Short mmCIF file of C-alpha atoms in Angstrom, two decimals:
data_model
loop_
_atom_site.label_atom_id
_atom_site.label_comp_id
_atom_site.label_asym_id
_atom_site.label_seq_id
_atom_site.Cartn_x
_atom_site.Cartn_y
_atom_site.Cartn_z
CA MET A 1 -0.12 -0.09 -0.11
CA ASN A 2 2.88 2.21 0.96
CA SER A 3 4.58 1.49 -2.28
CA ILE A 4 1.51 2.55 -4.17
CA ILE A 5 1.28 5.71 -2.64
CA ASN A 6 4.76 6.58 -2.65
CA THR A 7 4.68 6.14 -6.41
CA ASP A 8 1.49 8.23 -6.99
CA ILE A 9 3.31 10.93 -5.00
CA LYS A 10 6.64 10.36 -7.33
CA SER A 11 4.44 10.33 -10.64
CA LYS A 12 2.70 13.99 -9.60
CA ASP A 13 6.19 15.36 -8.68
CA ALA A 14 7.43 14.00 -12.08
CA TYR A 15 4.51 16.02 -13.89
CA LYS A 16 5.38 19.47 -11.85
CA ASN A 17 8.93 19.00 -12.99
CA ILE A 18 7.53 19.03 -16.73
CA PRO A 19 8.65 22.56 -18.27
CA PHE A 20 6.42 24.59 -19.94
CA THR A 21 8.12 25.24 -23.36
CA ARG A 22 7.61 27.40 -26.07
CA TYR A 23 5.49 24.60 -27.64
CA ASP A 24 3.15 24.78 -24.75
CA PHE A 25 3.36 28.73 -25.23
CA GLY A 26 2.09 28.26 -28.84
CA TRP A 27 -0.87 25.99 -28.00
CA VAL A 28 -1.92 28.53 -25.53
CA ILE A 29 -1.69 31.47 -28.04
CA LEU A 30 -3.71 29.46 -30.66
CA CYS A 31 -6.25 28.60 -27.80
CA ILE A 32 -6.93 32.27 -26.88
CA GLY A 33 -6.73 33.19 -30.80
CA MET A 34 -9.55 30.57 -31.18
CA ALA A 35 -11.48 31.90 -28.49
CA ILE A 36 -11.59 35.71 -29.01
CA GLY A 37 -13.31 36.65 -32.23
CA SER A 38 -14.37 39.90 -33.43
CA GLY A 39 -17.79 39.44 -31.85
CA ILE A 40 -16.27 40.06 -28.51
CA VAL A 41 -16.59 43.50 -28.75
CA PHE A 42 -20.53 43.48 -28.98
CA MET A 43 -20.70 41.88 -25.63
CA PRO A 44 -21.06 44.78 -23.37
CA VAL A 45 -23.84 45.97 -25.62
CA GLN A 46 -25.72 42.63 -24.81
CA VAL A 47 -24.68 42.74 -21.09
CA GLY A 48 -26.04 46.23 -20.87
CA ILE A 49 -29.29 45.29 -22.46
CA LYS A 50 -29.86 41.87 -20.65
CA GLY A 51 -28.41 43.36 -17.06
CA ILE A 52 -25.52 42.60 -15.07
CA TRP A 53 -27.45 40.08 -12.96
CA VAL A 54 -28.45 37.96 -15.98
CA PHE A 55 -24.71 37.88 -17.38
CA ILE A 56 -23.28 37.04 -13.51
CA THR A 57 -25.94 34.08 -13.52
CA SER A 58 -24.95 32.93 -16.79
CA VAL A 59 -21.07 33.35 -16.13
CA ILE A 60 -21.62 31.45 -12.77
CA ILE A 61 -23.36 28.33 -14.60
CA SER A 62 -21.24 28.48 -18.00
CA TYR A 63 -17.78 29.10 -17.10
CA PRO A 64 -17.32 26.16 -14.56
CA ALA A 65 -18.86 24.06 -17.13
CA ILE A 66 -16.51 25.38 -19.61
CA TYR A 67 -13.46 24.75 -17.83
CA LEU A 68 -14.73 21.08 -16.72
CA LEU A 69 -16.42 20.10 -20.32
CA GLN A 70 -13.13 21.19 -22.03
CA SER A 71 -10.79 18.98 -19.51
CA LEU A 72 -13.28 15.89 -19.99
CA TYR A 73 -13.34 16.34 -23.62
CA LEU A 74 -9.50 16.38 -23.68
CA LYS A 75 -9.42 13.17 -21.11
CA THR A 76 -11.70 11.13 -23.18
CA LEU A 77 -9.95 11.89 -26.30
CA SER A 78 -6.49 11.23 -24.81
CA GLU A 79 -7.30 7.49 -23.31
CA SER A 80 -7.61 6.07 -26.46
CA GLU A 81 -4.70 3.95 -27.83
CA ASN A 82 -4.37 5.37 -31.18
CA CYS A 83 -4.97 9.38 -31.78
CA GLU A 84 -4.92 10.22 -35.36
CA ASP A 85 -8.58 11.90 -35.51
CA TYR A 86 -11.60 12.50 -33.67
CA THR A 87 -13.59 10.21 -35.89
CA ASN A 88 -10.67 7.63 -35.36
CA VAL A 89 -10.97 8.10 -31.43
CA ILE A 90 -14.65 7.51 -31.36
CA THR A 91 -14.36 4.38 -33.35
CA GLN A 92 -12.04 2.90 -31.29
CA TYR A 93 -14.45 3.45 -28.48
CA LEU A 94 -17.75 2.54 -29.98
CA GLY A 95 -17.14 1.25 -33.59
CA LYS A 96 -17.22 2.31 -36.99
CA ASN A 97 -20.51 3.19 -37.45
CA TRP A 98 -20.80 5.24 -34.26
CA GLY A 99 -17.53 7.02 -35.33
CA PHE A 100 -18.81 7.84 -38.83
CA TRP A 101 -22.17 9.41 -37.31
CA LEU A 102 -20.73 11.13 -34.24
CA GLY A 103 -17.56 12.35 -36.64
CA ILE A 104 -20.35 13.91 -39.03
CA ALA A 105 -21.74 15.87 -35.59
CA TYR A 106 -18.36 16.98 -34.91
CA PHE A 107 -17.66 18.17 -38.55
CA LEU A 108 -21.28 20.29 -38.56
CA MET A 109 -19.96 22.20 -35.36
CA LEU A 110 -16.94 23.01 -37.50
CA LEU A 111 -18.57 23.72 -40.53
CA HIS A 112 -20.76 26.80 -39.19
CA GLY A 113 -17.33 28.23 -38.11
CA MET A 114 -15.74 27.83 -41.18
CA PHE A 115 -18.38 29.04 -43.61
CA SER A 116 -18.57 32.11 -41.34
CA TYR A 117 -15.13 32.99 -40.93
CA SER A 118 -14.46 32.27 -44.94
CA LEU A 119 -17.25 34.72 -45.66
CA ALA A 120 -15.63 37.41 -43.30
CA VAL A 121 -12.07 36.95 -44.34
CA THR A 122 -12.96 37.39 -47.93
CA PHE A 123 -15.69 40.21 -47.83
CA ASP A 124 -14.24 41.98 -44.57
CA SER A 125 -10.54 42.08 -46.26
CA ALA A 126 -11.61 43.63 -49.35
CA SER A 127 -13.71 46.02 -47.75
CA TYR A 128 -10.80 47.35 -45.33
CA ILE A 129 -8.62 47.44 -48.59
CA GLN A 130 -11.01 49.63 -49.91
CA THR A 131 -11.43 51.55 -46.85
CA PHE A 132 -7.87 52.44 -46.58
CA GLY A 133 -7.56 53.65 -50.37
CA LEU A 134 -5.63 50.64 -51.71
CA THR A 135 -8.28 49.92 -54.36
CA GLN A 136 -11.05 51.78 -55.97
CA GLY A 137 -13.53 49.00 -56.15
CA LEU A 138 -14.30 46.15 -53.66
CA LEU A 139 -12.02 43.13 -54.64
CA SER A 140 -14.41 40.93 -53.38
CA ASP A 141 -16.68 41.67 -56.53
CA SER A 142 -14.22 39.29 -58.35
CA ILE A 143 -14.96 35.90 -57.98
CA TRP A 144 -10.90 35.11 -58.15
CA TYR A 145 -10.22 37.12 -55.09
CA GLY A 146 -11.92 34.90 -52.88
CA LEU A 147 -9.97 31.83 -54.27
CA VAL A 148 -6.53 33.86 -53.78
CA VAL A 149 -7.28 34.33 -50.30
CA LEU A 150 -8.64 30.91 -49.36
CA VAL A 151 -5.45 29.38 -51.19
CA ALA A 152 -3.04 31.38 -49.07
CA LEU A 153 -4.96 30.81 -45.80
CA VAL A 154 -5.34 27.01 -46.40
CA SER A 155 -1.71 26.89 -47.38
CA ILE A 156 -0.42 28.17 -44.33
CA ALA A 157 -2.91 26.28 -42.03
CA ALA A 158 -2.16 23.06 -44.00
CA GLN A 159 1.36 23.16 -42.83
CA GLY A 160 0.77 22.40 -38.82
CA GLU A 161 0.60 24.02 -35.85
CA ARG A 162 4.24 25.06 -35.71
CA LEU A 163 3.81 27.70 -38.63
CA LEU A 164 0.71 28.81 -37.37
CA PHE A 165 2.34 29.67 -33.85
CA LYS A 166 4.14 31.97 -35.81
CA VAL A 167 1.86 33.34 -37.82
CA SER A 168 -1.03 33.52 -35.59
CA GLY A 169 0.97 34.50 -32.37
CA PRO A 170 1.59 38.00 -32.97
CA MET A 171 -1.98 38.81 -34.37
CA VAL A 172 -3.23 37.12 -31.10
CA CYS A 173 -1.28 39.08 -28.98
CA VAL A 174 -2.41 42.31 -30.76
CA LYS A 175 -6.27 41.66 -30.30
CA PHE A 176 -5.53 40.31 -26.80
CA GLY A 177 -4.10 43.48 -25.92
CA ILE A 178 -6.92 45.39 -27.63
CA ILE A 179 -9.44 43.53 -25.40
CA VAL A 180 -7.43 44.62 -22.41
CA VAL A 181 -6.84 48.08 -23.42
CA LEU A 182 -10.40 48.84 -24.22
CA GLY A 183 -11.39 47.89 -20.65
CA ILE A 184 -8.87 49.81 -18.86
CA VAL A 185 -9.65 52.97 -20.37
CA MET A 186 -13.26 52.74 -19.49
CA VAL A 187 -12.45 52.57 -15.67
CA PRO A 188 -12.56 56.23 -14.90
CA HIS A 189 -15.99 56.30 -16.40
CA TRP A 190 -17.19 53.68 -14.09
CA ASN A 191 -20.63 54.53 -12.65
CA LEU A 192 -22.20 51.86 -10.21
CA ASN A 193 -25.70 53.49 -10.77
CA ASN A 194 -25.49 51.48 -14.22
CA ILE A 195 -26.20 48.53 -12.18
CA THR A 196 -29.95 47.87 -12.95
CA ALA A 197 -32.52 46.45 -10.36
CA PHE A 198 -32.82 42.54 -10.15
CA PRO A 199 -35.66 41.41 -12.80
CA ALA A 200 -38.56 39.44 -12.08
CA LEU A 201 -38.23 35.76 -11.90
CA LEU A 202 -39.63 34.14 -15.22
CA PRO A 203 -38.05 37.01 -17.43
CA PHE A 204 -34.53 36.59 -15.33
CA MET A 205 -34.75 32.95 -15.88
CA ARG A 206 -35.65 33.38 -19.47
CA ASP A 207 -32.99 35.80 -20.40
CA VAL A 208 -30.34 33.42 -18.57
CA PHE A 209 -30.97 30.62 -20.73
CA LEU A 210 -31.03 32.96 -23.96
CA THR A 211 -27.56 34.47 -22.75
CA LEU A 212 -25.91 30.89 -21.94
CA PRO A 213 -24.53 30.45 -25.71
CA PHE A 214 -23.37 33.97 -25.42
CA THR A 215 -21.24 33.50 -22.54
CA LEU A 216 -20.27 29.93 -23.92
CA PHE A 217 -18.72 31.51 -26.84
CA SER A 218 -17.12 34.39 -25.12
CA ILE A 219 -14.28 31.86 -23.99
CA LEU A 220 -14.75 28.83 -25.47
CA PHE A 221 -11.86 26.94 -27.79
CA VAL A 222 -13.27 23.44 -27.94
CA GLN A 223 -12.83 23.50 -31.69
CA ILE A 224 -9.18 23.17 -31.54
CA LEU A 225 -8.77 20.86 -28.40
CA SER A 226 -8.77 17.71 -30.68
CA PRO A 227 -5.76 19.14 -33.09
CA MET A 228 -4.20 20.14 -29.93
CA ASN A 229 -4.21 16.57 -27.92
CA ILE A 230 -3.42 14.83 -31.38
CA ALA A 231 -0.18 17.40 -31.68
CA TYR A 232 0.88 16.29 -28.01
CA ARG A 233 0.65 12.82 -28.48
CA LYS A 234 2.95 13.33 -31.48
CA VAL A 235 5.40 14.73 -29.60
CA GLU A 236 5.00 12.69 -26.44
CA PRO A 237 5.80 8.87 -26.93
CA ASP A 238 4.24 8.89 -23.34
CA LYS A 239 0.41 9.46 -23.42
CA ARG A 240 0.13 10.53 -19.67
CA ILE A 241 2.61 13.73 -20.15
CA ALA A 242 0.98 14.30 -23.45
CA THR A 243 -2.57 14.48 -21.99
CA TYR A 244 -1.07 16.53 -18.99
CA ARG A 245 0.77 19.10 -21.20
CA ALA A 246 -2.40 19.45 -23.29
CA ILE A 247 -4.70 19.80 -19.97
CA ARG A 248 -2.10 22.31 -18.53
CA ALA A 249 -2.08 24.28 -21.93
CA ASN A 250 -6.21 24.32 -21.78
CA ARG A 251 -6.09 25.45 -18.13
CA VAL A 252 -3.63 28.50 -18.66
CA ALA A 253 -5.48 29.65 -21.59
CA TYR A 254 -8.83 29.25 -19.80
CA ILE A 255 -7.69 31.28 -16.83
CA ILE A 256 -6.38 34.31 -19.05
CA LEU A 257 -9.26 34.33 -21.09
CA ALA A 258 -11.63 34.29 -18.15
CA VAL A 259 -10.01 37.18 -16.53
CA ALA A 260 -9.37 39.11 -19.42
CA VAL A 261 -12.95 38.69 -20.96
CA LEU A 262 -14.74 39.34 -17.57
CA PHE A 263 -12.54 42.43 -16.91
CA PHE A 264 -13.32 43.67 -20.48
CA ALA A 265 -17.06 43.10 -19.99
CA PHE A 266 -17.58 44.39 -16.31
CA SER A 267 -15.68 47.51 -17.17
CA PHE A 268 -17.84 48.38 -20.05
CA THR A 269 -21.01 47.36 -18.07
CA PHE A 270 -20.11 49.82 -15.26
CA ALA A 271 -19.11 52.24 -17.65
CA ILE A 272 -22.53 52.30 -19.96
CA SER A 273 -26.11 52.56 -18.88
CA HIS A 274 -29.03 50.58 -20.08
CA GLU A 275 -30.19 53.27 -22.29
CA GLN A 276 -26.86 53.68 -23.97
CA ALA A 277 -26.81 49.87 -24.39
CA VAL A 278 -30.29 50.07 -26.00
CA SER A 279 -29.32 52.74 -28.23
CA ALA A 280 -25.99 51.08 -29.41
CA PHE A 281 -27.88 47.86 -30.29
CA GLU A 282 -30.65 49.63 -32.33
CA GLN A 283 -27.62 51.42 -34.11
CA ASN A 284 -25.95 48.10 -34.45
CA ILE A 285 -22.74 49.50 -32.87
CA SER A 286 -20.08 47.85 -30.64
CA ALA A 287 -17.96 48.48 -27.73
CA LEU A 288 -15.17 50.11 -30.11
CA ALA A 289 -17.86 52.90 -31.24
CA ILE A 290 -18.75 53.46 -27.51
CA ALA A 291 -15.06 53.94 -26.58
CA ALA A 292 -14.71 56.35 -29.43
CA GLN A 293 -16.21 59.00 -26.92
CA VAL A 294 -12.87 58.76 -24.74
CA ILE A 295 -10.43 57.65 -27.47
CA PRO A 296 -9.38 59.42 -30.47
CA GLY A 297 -11.34 58.54 -33.57
CA SER A 298 -8.34 57.40 -35.84
CA VAL A 299 -7.18 55.28 -33.09
CA VAL A 300 -10.37 53.36 -32.64
CA ARG A 301 -10.66 53.17 -36.34
CA ILE A 302 -7.00 51.40 -36.29
CA MET A 303 -7.95 49.25 -33.56
CA SER A 304 -11.38 48.13 -34.93
CA ALA A 305 -9.60 47.05 -38.39
CA LEU A 306 -6.94 45.30 -36.28
CA LEU A 307 -9.29 43.63 -33.98
CA ASN A 308 -11.59 42.48 -36.82
CA ILE A 309 -9.05 41.55 -39.02
CA PHE A 310 -6.74 39.60 -37.11
CA ALA A 311 -9.83 38.10 -35.12
CA ILE A 312 -11.13 36.53 -38.24
CA LEU A 313 -7.61 35.52 -39.43
CA THR A 314 -6.55 33.62 -36.40
CA ALA A 315 -10.03 32.15 -35.94
CA PHE A 316 -9.88 30.73 -39.37
CA LEU A 317 -6.35 29.59 -38.93
CA GLY A 318 -7.16 28.03 -35.65
CA ILE A 319 -10.44 26.08 -36.34
CA TYR A 320 -8.98 25.07 -39.90
CA LEU A 321 -6.79 22.26 -37.99
CA GLY A 322 -10.02 20.71 -36.30
CA PHE A 323 -11.93 21.05 -39.42
CA GLN A 324 -9.08 19.22 -41.70
CA GLU A 325 -8.88 16.70 -38.85
CA ALA A 326 -12.70 16.16 -38.99
CA ILE A 327 -12.70 15.66 -42.67
CA LYS A 328 -10.01 13.25 -42.71
CA GLY A 329 -11.52 11.07 -40.05
CA ILE A 330 -14.64 10.85 -42.01
CA VAL A 331 -13.01 10.36 -45.36
CA THR A 332 -10.52 7.53 -43.47
CA ASN A 333 -13.75 6.02 -41.95
CA ILE A 334 -15.37 5.51 -45.06
CA ILE A 335 -12.31 4.06 -47.07
CA CYS A 336 -11.30 1.78 -44.42
CA ARG A 337 -14.37 -0.21 -45.19
CA PHE A 338 -13.00 -1.07 -48.46
CA ILE A 339 -9.28 -1.25 -48.28
CA PRO A 340 -7.17 -1.29 -44.89
CA GLU A 341 -5.97 1.91 -43.25
CA GLU A 342 -2.30 1.20 -43.55
CA LYS A 343 -2.66 1.34 -47.52
CA ILE A 344 -4.11 5.06 -47.66
CA ASN A 345 -1.32 7.46 -48.89
CA GLN A 346 -1.59 10.20 -45.98
CA LYS A 347 0.07 12.72 -48.05
CA VAL A 348 -2.16 12.48 -50.88
CA LEU A 349 -5.18 12.35 -48.47
CA HIS A 350 -3.87 15.64 -46.79
CA VAL A 351 -3.32 17.37 -50.20
CA ALA A 352 -6.73 15.92 -51.40
CA ILE A 353 -8.50 17.39 -48.31
CA SER A 354 -6.73 20.99 -48.78
CA VAL A 355 -7.85 21.12 -52.57
CA GLY A 356 -11.35 20.04 -51.49
CA VAL A 357 -11.68 22.76 -48.66
CA VAL A 358 -10.51 25.33 -50.90
CA LEU A 359 -12.94 24.58 -53.75
CA GLY A 360 -15.65 23.96 -51.55
CA LEU A 361 -15.35 27.11 -49.27
CA TRP A 362 -14.74 29.10 -52.84
CA ALA A 363 -18.17 27.63 -54.15
CA TRP A 364 -19.91 28.76 -50.48
CA ILE A 365 -18.53 32.15 -50.51
CA SER A 366 -19.69 32.67 -54.18
CA THR A 367 -23.25 32.25 -53.11
CA ARG A 368 -23.06 35.12 -50.48
CA PHE A 369 -25.42 33.02 -48.65
CA SER A 370 -26.51 34.24 -45.18
CA ILE A 371 -24.84 32.65 -42.34
CA LEU A 372 -27.77 33.13 -39.85
CA PHE A 373 -29.14 29.33 -40.22
CA PHE A 374 -25.59 27.95 -39.41
CA MET A 375 -25.04 30.24 -36.38
CA GLN A 376 -28.40 29.02 -34.92
CA LEU A 377 -27.23 25.52 -35.30
CA GLY A 378 -23.90 26.37 -33.34
CA SER A 379 -25.58 25.99 -29.77
CA PRO A 380 -27.01 22.63 -29.94
CA LEU A 381 -24.30 21.43 -31.71
CA PHE A 382 -21.62 22.61 -29.00
CA GLY A 383 -23.94 20.91 -26.51
CA LEU A 384 -24.01 17.67 -28.36
CA VAL A 385 -20.42 17.28 -29.29
CA SER A 386 -18.56 19.03 -26.30
CA CYS A 387 -20.85 18.13 -23.56
CA LEU A 388 -23.25 15.31 -24.10
CA ILE A 389 -20.73 12.78 -26.09
CA PRO A 390 -18.07 13.06 -23.81
CA CYS A 391 -20.50 12.44 -20.82
CA TYR A 392 -21.91 9.47 -22.90
CA LEU A 393 -18.38 8.05 -23.33
CA VAL A 394 -17.68 7.96 -19.60
CA TYR A 395 -20.36 5.79 -18.89
CA LYS A 396 -20.53 3.73 -21.98
CA VAL A 397 -16.57 3.14 -22.17
CA GLU A 398 -15.15 1.13 -19.13
CA ALA A 399 -11.81 3.01 -19.81
CA LEU A 400 -13.40 5.87 -18.94
CA HIS A 401 -15.21 5.17 -15.90
CA LYS A 402 -12.70 6.65 -13.70
CA PHE A 403 -14.09 9.93 -14.90
CA LYS A 404 -17.45 9.38 -13.39
CA GLY A 405 -18.80 11.89 -10.82
CA PRO A 406 -20.99 15.03 -9.98
CA ALA A 407 -18.94 17.19 -12.88
CA VAL A 408 -20.13 14.68 -15.47
CA TRP A 409 -23.78 15.48 -14.56
CA PHE A 410 -23.01 19.36 -14.57
CA ILE A 411 -21.49 18.99 -17.95
CA SER A 412 -24.53 16.87 -19.09
CA PHE A 413 -27.10 19.58 -17.57
CA PHE A 414 -25.30 22.32 -19.33
CA GLY A 415 -25.14 20.58 -22.65
CA ILE A 416 -28.84 19.92 -22.60
CA LEU A 417 -29.50 23.70 -21.72
CA LEU A 418 -27.12 24.70 -24.92
CA CYS A 419 -29.60 22.30 -27.05
CA LEU A 420 -32.52 23.72 -25.79
CA SER A 421 -31.41 27.43 -25.65
CA PRO A 422 -32.37 28.40 -29.03
CA PHE A 423 -35.95 27.43 -28.50
CA PHE A 424 -36.09 29.95 -25.62
CA LYS A 425 -36.20 32.77 -28.13
CA PHE A 426 -39.72 31.77 -29.02
CA PHE A 427 -40.69 33.27 -25.22
CA GLU A 428 -38.82 36.40 -25.46
#
């Protein structure tokens, strides 16, 4: 018994001695870049409309759930013997059919993000190029512009995480800095009278449920966790150490995001009244426009452009890793039904997926289709893939039984709320 205890203590001490390397820091940067999107500048407006008590309650429910679900998500993926892609991991646990269909759900979760960012990166970049006087007309009016942009971005993202560290790192630091600076400049304008009274119970509960997806996406980066787990398994021969490093990177990114985003949101909430928030919502303006009252207009213009462009670029590059992995898993699952997996040429498959993604997204942006439908699907898909599926695996797969506990039930409850949250819109 004593020998077992001593072994556990030595094991924990060994983990503590694992250094935090530049590789770990690179993944923390990518996680932060995935979480902070350009939509974060609209957060203070939403908080001002719904009220600070709704936001606080939603944060109390969602932020612990986000940490728990992302940790459980990583743990369930890392327990598999082989770790090639999400579909492959699910196949090892539940078989090829389950692997295929849950791989489709994972693919759809990422698809709406890819559709959103491919549209945004094409049309927003063309708009900014015109705004700053570099072109007379909009480059996005040409069908070839979108193809050039997508080829460039996919060529970078397809090279793997090490190149993304170098490309995305500076952009993530800039947009993270903008968020922090915006929060700081509003501190002198704090007014506690802007805190509204506690609302009636039923409207309060309704608004909390409607706000859950909003607070979820404010610091969520689950889309990049599977590629991160796979990458660590490739560089670490011991899967326990790989899991420890992945969970540590997840924890560091989560803490940084939670502190910065909450400071940003509360700083603006204390600085603007409910009436100002409603007015901003009606005018469809963001926190940057509100900050323009205390920051010179030219500075706000530059900050707005940098935040928007860098947010879209880093989110696209980050989500591509998971999107490529999802497609690879589904294609491999289908091909393996006809030929052995070891006979698949991985280089040809990698190139074919990259080309297919470029052509598919190019066709998509040429339609200029509204992204609203896919955004509405986001919350239930994230609830299913990031909450309910990992919880199901814990109770279904014997190797994962060790993760049973109250946290799993809390994650399941949160996943159900996410799946149901769009329906509360009908009661608004």
